[in-house]
PDB file of C-alpha atoms in Angstrom:
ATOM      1  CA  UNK A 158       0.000   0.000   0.000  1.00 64.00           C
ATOM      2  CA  UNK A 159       1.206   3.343  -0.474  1.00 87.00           C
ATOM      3  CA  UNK A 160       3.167   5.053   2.795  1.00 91.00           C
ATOM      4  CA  UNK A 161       0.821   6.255   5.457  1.00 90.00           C
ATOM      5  CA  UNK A 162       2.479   9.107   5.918  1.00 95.00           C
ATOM      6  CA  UNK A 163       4.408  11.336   3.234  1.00 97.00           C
ATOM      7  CA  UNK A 164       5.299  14.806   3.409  1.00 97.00           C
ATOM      8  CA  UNK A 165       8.256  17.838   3.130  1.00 98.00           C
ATOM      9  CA  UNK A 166      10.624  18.871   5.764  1.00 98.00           C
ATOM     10  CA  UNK A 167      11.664  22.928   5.480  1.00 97.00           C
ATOM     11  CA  UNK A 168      14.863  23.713   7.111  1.00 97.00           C
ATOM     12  CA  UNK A 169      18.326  24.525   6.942  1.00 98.00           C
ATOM     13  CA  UNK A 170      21.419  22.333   5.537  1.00 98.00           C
ATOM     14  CA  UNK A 171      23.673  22.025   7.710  1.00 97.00           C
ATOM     15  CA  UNK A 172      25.649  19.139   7.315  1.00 96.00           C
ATOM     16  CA  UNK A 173      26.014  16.409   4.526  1.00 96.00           C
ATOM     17  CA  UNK A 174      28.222  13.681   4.156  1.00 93.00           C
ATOM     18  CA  UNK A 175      28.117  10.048   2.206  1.00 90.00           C
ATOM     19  CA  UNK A 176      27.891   6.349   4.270  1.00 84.00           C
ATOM     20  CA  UNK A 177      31.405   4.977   4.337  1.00 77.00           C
ATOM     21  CA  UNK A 178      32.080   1.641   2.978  1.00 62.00           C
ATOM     22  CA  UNK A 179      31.662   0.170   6.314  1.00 55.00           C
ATOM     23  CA  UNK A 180      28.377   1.514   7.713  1.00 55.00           C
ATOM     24  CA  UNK A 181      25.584  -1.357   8.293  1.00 52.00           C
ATOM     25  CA  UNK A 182      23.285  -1.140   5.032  1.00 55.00           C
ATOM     26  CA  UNK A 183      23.027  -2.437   1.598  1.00 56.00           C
ATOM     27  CA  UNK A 184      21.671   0.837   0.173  1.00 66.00           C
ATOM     28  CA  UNK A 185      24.071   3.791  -0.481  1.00 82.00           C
ATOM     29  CA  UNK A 186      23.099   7.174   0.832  1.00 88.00           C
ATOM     30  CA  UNK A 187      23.759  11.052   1.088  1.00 94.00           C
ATOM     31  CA  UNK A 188      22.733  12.060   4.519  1.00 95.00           C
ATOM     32  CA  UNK A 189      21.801  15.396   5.342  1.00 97.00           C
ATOM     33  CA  UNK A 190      21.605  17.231   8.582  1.00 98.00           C
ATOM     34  CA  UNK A 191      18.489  19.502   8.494  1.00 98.00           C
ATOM     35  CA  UNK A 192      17.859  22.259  11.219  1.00 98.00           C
ATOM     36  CA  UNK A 193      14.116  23.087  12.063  1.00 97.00           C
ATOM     37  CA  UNK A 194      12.675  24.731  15.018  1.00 97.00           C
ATOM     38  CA  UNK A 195      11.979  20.994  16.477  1.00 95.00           C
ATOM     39  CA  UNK A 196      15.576  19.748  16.288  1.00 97.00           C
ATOM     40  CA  UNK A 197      17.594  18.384  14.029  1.00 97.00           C
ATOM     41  CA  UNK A 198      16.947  15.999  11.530  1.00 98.00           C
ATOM     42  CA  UNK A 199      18.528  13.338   9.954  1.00 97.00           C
ATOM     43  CA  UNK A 200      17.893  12.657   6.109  1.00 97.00           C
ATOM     44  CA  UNK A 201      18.689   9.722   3.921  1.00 93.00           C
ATOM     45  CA  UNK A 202      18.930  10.264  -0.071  1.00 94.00           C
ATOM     46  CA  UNK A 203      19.360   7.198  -1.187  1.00 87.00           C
ATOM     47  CA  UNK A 204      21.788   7.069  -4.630  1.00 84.00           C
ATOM     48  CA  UNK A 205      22.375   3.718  -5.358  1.00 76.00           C
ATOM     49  CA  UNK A 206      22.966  -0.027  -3.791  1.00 62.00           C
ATOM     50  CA  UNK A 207      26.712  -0.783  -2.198  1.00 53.00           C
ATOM     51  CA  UNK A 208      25.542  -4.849  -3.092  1.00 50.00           C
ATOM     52  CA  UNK A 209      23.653  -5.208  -5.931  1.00 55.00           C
ATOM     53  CA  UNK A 210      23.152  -4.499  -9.729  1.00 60.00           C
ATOM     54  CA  UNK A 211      20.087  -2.088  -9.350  1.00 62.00           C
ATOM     55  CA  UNK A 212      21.143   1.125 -10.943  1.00 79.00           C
ATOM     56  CA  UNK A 213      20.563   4.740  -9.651  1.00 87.00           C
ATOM     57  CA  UNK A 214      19.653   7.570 -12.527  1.00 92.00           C
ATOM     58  CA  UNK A 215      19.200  10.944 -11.060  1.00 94.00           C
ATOM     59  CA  UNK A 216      18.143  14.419 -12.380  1.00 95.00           C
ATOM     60  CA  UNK A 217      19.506  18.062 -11.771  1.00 96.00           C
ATOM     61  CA  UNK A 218      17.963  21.179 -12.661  1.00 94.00           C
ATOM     62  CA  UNK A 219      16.657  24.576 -11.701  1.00 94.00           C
ATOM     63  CA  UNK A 220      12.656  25.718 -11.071  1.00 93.00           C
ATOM     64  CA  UNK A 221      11.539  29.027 -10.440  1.00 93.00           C
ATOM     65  CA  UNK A 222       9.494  29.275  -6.834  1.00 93.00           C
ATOM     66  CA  UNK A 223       6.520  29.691  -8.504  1.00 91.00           C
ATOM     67  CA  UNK A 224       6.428  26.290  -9.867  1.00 91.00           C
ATOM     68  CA  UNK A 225       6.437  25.048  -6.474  1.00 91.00           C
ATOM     69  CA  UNK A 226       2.564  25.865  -6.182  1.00 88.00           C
ATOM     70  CA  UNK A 227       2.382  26.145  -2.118  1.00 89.00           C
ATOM     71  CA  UNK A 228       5.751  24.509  -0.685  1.00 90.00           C
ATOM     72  CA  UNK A 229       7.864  28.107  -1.073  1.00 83.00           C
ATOM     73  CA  UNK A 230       5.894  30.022   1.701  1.00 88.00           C
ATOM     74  CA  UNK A 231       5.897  26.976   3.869  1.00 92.00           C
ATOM     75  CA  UNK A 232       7.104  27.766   7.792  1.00 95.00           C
ATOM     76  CA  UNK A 233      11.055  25.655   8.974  1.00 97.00           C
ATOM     77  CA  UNK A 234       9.310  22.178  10.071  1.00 97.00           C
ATOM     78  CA  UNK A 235       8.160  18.987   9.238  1.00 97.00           C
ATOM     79  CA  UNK A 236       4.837  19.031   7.197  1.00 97.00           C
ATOM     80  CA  UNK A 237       2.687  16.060   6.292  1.00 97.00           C
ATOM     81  CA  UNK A 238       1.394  16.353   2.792  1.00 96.00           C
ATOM     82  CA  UNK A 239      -1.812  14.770   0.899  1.00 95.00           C
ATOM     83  CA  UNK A 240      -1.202  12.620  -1.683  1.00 95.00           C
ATOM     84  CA  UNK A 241      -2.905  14.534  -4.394  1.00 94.00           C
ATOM     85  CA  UNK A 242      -1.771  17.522  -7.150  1.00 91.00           C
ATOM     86  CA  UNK A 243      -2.036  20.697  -5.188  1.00 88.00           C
ATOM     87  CA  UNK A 244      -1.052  19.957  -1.972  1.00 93.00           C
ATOM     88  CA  UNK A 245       2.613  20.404  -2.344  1.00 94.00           C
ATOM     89  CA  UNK A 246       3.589  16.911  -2.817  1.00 96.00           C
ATOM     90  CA  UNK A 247       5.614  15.624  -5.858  1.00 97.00           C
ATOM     91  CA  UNK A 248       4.837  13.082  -8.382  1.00 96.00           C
ATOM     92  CA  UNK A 249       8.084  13.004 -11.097  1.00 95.00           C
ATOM     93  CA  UNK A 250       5.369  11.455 -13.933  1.00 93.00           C
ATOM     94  CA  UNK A 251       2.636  13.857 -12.920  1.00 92.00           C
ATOM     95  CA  UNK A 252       4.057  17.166 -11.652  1.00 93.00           C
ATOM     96  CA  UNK A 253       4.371  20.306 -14.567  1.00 88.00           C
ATOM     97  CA  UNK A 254       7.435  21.613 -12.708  1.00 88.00           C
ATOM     98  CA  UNK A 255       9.169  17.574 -12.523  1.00 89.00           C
ATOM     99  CA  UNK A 256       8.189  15.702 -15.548  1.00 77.00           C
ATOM    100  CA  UNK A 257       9.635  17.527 -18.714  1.00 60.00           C
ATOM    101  CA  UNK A 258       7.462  16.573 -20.682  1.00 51.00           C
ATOM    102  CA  UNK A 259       3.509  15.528 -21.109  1.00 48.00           C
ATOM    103  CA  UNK A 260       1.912  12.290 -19.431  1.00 48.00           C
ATOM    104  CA  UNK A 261       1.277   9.346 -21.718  1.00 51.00           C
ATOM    105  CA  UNK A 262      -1.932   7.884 -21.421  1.00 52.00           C
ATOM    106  CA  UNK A 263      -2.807   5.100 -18.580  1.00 53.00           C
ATOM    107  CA  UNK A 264      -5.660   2.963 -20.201  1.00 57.00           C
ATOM    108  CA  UNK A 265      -4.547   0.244 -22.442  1.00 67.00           C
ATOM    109  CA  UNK A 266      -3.012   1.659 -26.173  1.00 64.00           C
ATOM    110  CA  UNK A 267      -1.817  -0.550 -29.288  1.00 75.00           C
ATOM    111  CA  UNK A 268       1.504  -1.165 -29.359  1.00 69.00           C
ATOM    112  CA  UNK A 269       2.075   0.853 -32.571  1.00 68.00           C
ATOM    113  CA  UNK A 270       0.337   3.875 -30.875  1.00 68.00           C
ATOM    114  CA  UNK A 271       2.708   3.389 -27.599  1.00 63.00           C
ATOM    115  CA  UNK A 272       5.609   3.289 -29.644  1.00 61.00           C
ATOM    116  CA  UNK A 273       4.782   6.308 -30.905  1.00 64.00           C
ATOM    117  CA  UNK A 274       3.977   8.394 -28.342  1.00 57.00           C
ATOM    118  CA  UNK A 275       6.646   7.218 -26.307  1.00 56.00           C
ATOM    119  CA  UNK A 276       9.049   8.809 -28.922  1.00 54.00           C
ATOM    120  CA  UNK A 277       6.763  11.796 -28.578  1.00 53.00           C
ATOM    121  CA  UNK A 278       7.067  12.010 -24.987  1.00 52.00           C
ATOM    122  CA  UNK A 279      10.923  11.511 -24.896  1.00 51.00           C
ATOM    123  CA  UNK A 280      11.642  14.020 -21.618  1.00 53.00           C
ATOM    124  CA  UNK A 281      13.342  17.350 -22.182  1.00 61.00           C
ATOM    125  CA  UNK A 282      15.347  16.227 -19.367  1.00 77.00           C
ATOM    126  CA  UNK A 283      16.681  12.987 -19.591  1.00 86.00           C
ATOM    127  CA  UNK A 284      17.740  10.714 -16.773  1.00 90.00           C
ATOM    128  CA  UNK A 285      21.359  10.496 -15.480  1.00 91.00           C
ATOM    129  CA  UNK A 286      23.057   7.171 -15.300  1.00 88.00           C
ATOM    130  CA  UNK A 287      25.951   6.278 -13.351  1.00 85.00           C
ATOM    131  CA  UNK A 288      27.623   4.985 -10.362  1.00 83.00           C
ATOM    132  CA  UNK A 289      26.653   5.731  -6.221  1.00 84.00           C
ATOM    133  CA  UNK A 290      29.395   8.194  -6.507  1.00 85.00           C
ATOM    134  CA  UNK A 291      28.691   9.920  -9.885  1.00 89.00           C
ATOM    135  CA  UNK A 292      25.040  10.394  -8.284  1.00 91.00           C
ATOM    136  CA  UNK A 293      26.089  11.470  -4.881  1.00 92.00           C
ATOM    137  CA  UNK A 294      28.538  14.387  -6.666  1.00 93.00           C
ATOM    138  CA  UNK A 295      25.575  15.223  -9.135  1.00 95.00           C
ATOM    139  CA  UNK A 296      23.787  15.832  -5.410  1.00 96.00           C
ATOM    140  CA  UNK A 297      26.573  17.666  -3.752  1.00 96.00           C
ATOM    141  CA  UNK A 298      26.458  20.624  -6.144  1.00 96.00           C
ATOM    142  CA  UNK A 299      23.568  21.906  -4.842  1.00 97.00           C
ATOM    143  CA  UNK A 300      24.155  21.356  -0.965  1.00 97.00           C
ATOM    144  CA  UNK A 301      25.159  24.265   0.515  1.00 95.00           C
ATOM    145  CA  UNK A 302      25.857  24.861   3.945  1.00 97.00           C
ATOM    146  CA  UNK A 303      22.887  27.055   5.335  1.00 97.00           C
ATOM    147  CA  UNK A 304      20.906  26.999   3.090  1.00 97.00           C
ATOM    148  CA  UNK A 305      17.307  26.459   2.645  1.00 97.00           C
ATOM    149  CA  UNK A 306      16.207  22.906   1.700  1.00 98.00           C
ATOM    150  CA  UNK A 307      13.239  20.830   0.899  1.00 98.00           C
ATOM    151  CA  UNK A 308      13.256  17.354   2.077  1.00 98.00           C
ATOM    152  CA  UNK A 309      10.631  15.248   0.945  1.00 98.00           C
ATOM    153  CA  UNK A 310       9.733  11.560   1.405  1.00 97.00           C
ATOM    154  CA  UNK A 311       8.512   9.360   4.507  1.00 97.00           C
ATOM    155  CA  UNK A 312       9.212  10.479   7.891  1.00 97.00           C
ATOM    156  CA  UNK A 313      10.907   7.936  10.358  1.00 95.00           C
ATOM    157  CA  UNK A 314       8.400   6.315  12.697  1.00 93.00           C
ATOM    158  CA  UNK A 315      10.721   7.121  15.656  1.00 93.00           C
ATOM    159  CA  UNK A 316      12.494   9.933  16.255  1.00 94.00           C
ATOM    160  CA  UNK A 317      13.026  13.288  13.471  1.00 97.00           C
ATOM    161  CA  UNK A 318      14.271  12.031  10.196  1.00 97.00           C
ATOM    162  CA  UNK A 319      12.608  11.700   6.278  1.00 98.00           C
ATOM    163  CA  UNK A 320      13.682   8.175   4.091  1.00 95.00           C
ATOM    164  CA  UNK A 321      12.580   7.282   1.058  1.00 95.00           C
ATOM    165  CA  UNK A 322      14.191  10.381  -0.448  1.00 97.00           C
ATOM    166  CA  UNK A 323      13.919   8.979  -3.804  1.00 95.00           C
ATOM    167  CA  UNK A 324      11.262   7.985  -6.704  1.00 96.00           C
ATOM    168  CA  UNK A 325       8.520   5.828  -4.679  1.00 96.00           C
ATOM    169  CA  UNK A 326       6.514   4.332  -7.676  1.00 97.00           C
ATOM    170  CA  UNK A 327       6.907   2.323 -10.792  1.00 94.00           C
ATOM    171  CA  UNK A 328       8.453  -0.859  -8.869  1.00 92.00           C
ATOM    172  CA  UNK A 329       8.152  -3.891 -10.800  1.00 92.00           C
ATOM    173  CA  UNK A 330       5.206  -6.548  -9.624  1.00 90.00           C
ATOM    174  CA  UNK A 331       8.318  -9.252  -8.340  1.00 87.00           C
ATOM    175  CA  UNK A 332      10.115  -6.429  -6.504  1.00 87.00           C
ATOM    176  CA  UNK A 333       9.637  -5.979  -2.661  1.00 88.00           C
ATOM    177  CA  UNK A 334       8.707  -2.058  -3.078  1.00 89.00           C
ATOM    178  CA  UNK A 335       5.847  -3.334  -5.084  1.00 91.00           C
ATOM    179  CA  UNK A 336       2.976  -2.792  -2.336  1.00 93.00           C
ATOM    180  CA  UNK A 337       4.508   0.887  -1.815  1.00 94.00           C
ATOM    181  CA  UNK A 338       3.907   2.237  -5.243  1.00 95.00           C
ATOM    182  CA  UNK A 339       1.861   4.952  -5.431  1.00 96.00           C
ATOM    183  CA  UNK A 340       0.973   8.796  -7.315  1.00 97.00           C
ATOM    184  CA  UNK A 341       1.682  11.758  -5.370  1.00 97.00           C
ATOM    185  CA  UNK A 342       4.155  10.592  -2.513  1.00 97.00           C
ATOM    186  CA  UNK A 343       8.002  10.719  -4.793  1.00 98.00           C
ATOM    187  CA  UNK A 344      11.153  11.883  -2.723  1.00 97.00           C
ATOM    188  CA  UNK A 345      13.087  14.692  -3.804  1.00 97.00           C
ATOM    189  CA  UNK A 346      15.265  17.224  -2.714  1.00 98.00           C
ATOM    190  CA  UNK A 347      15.426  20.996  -2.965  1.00 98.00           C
ATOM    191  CA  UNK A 348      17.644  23.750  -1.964  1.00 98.00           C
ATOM    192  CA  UNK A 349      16.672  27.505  -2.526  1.00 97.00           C
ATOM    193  CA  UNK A 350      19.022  29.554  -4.505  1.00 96.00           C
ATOM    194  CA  UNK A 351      20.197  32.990  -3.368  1.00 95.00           C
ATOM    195  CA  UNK A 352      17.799  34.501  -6.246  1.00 95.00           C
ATOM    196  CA  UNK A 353      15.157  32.391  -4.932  1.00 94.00           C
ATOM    197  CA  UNK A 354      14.788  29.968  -7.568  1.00 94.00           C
ATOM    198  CA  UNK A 355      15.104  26.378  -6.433  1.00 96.00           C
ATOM    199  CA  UNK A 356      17.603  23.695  -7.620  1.00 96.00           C
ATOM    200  CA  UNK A 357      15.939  20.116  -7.911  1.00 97.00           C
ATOM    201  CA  UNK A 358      18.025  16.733  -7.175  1.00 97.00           C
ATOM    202  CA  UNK A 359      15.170  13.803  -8.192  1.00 97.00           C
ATOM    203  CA  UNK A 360      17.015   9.786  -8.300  1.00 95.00           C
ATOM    204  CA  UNK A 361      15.180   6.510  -8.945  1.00 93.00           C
ATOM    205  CA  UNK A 362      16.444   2.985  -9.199  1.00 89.00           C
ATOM    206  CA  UNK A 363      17.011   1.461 -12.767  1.00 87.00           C
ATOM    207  CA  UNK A 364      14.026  -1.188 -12.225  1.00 87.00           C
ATOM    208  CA  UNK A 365      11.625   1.542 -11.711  1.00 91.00           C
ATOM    209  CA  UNK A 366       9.422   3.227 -14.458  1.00 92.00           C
ATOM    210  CA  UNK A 367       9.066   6.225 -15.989  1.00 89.00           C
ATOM    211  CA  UNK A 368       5.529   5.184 -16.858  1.00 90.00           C
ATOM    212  CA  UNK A 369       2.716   4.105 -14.394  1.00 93.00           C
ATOM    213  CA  UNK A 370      -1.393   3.759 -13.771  1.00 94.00           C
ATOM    214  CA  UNK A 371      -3.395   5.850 -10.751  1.00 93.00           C
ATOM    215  CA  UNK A 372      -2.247   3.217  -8.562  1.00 94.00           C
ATOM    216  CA  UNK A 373       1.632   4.187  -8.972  1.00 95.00           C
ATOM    217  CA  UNK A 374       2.225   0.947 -10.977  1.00 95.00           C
ATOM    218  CA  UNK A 375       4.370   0.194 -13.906  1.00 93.00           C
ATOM    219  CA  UNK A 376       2.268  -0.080 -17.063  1.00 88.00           C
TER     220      UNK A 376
END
């Protein structure tokens, strides 16, 4: 099922630093150290597998605040978020200021006709490929030390912290993420740019596509 709860944390960088080779984990991360009025919290972009052959393809680029909708004027703190266009939360399919590019139909099309649109629908911003480290550098460039970020993904059950800081649908049916697909609820994250603009770090896992139904799945 999708996660119960999803949402954004607003704050301040101010740490980051990559696991070491030697940390308990199969999965690769970036962890950030966010300030809020709360605490401190502890972040977890994931960018690839340290045991595996799953991939990681990631995506860097620049919005303007406005294409944000609501999230820009949010108060420092943790802030859960619906699962639906509007509210703030982030869909990489779905949302104008993510995709790059228009949203192929969901309902069944002849294979001639998908073909064809999926040329059509090639993004304007293609997906990265490369190692844990190429993606972790692509996601250093726009960490800066105090300043403001956007965290957004699952919040730890215990304790202040946001996971699943990565694409969250489009997992294949044999894959153990399957029952957490869903629209509305992707990871991403954001830090705002002295001219207020905000530079975007998105990442998903090789086995996970760029095409799915209402219900988050791979079609």
């Amino acid at each position: 099922m999708p996660f119960d709860h999803y949402g954004v944390l607003a704050g301040t960088l101010e740490q980051h630093f990559r696991d070491t080779p030697d940390m308990e984990g199969a999965w690769f991360h970036v962890n950030l150290r966010v300030d809020a009025p709360d605490g401190r919290y502890k972040c977890a972009v994931d960018v690839d597998s340290h045991d595996s052959d799953t991939g990681v393809q990631w995506k860097v680029f620049t919005v303007d605040a406005s294409a944000l909708g609501p999230l820009a004027a949010l108060a420092p703190g943790y802030h859960d978020l619906a699962r639906t266009a509007g509210s703030g939360a982030l869909d990489y399919i779905r949302h104008p200021a993510l995709r790059g590019r228009p949203v192929r139909p969901s309902w069944p099309l002849p294979r001639w006709l998908r073909e064809l649109l999926d040329r059509w629908l090639r993004p304007s911003r293609p997906w990265q490929t490369g190692s844990n480290l190429d993606a972790a550098l692509a996601l250093e460039t726009i960490l800066g030390i105090g300043r403001p970020i956007l965290v957004f993904g699952e919040p730890f059950d215990v304790g202040l912290g946001v996971h699943n800081v990565h694409q969250n649908q489009g997992d294949p049916y044999d894959s153990p993420w399957w029952d957490e697909n869903g629209t509305w609820q992707d990871g991403a994250t954001l830090t705002r740019r002295p001219d207020g603009r905000y530079d975007v770090f998105l990442s998903k896992f090789s086995s996970q596509k760029d095409h799915t139904d209402a219900a988050g799945h791979p079609v």
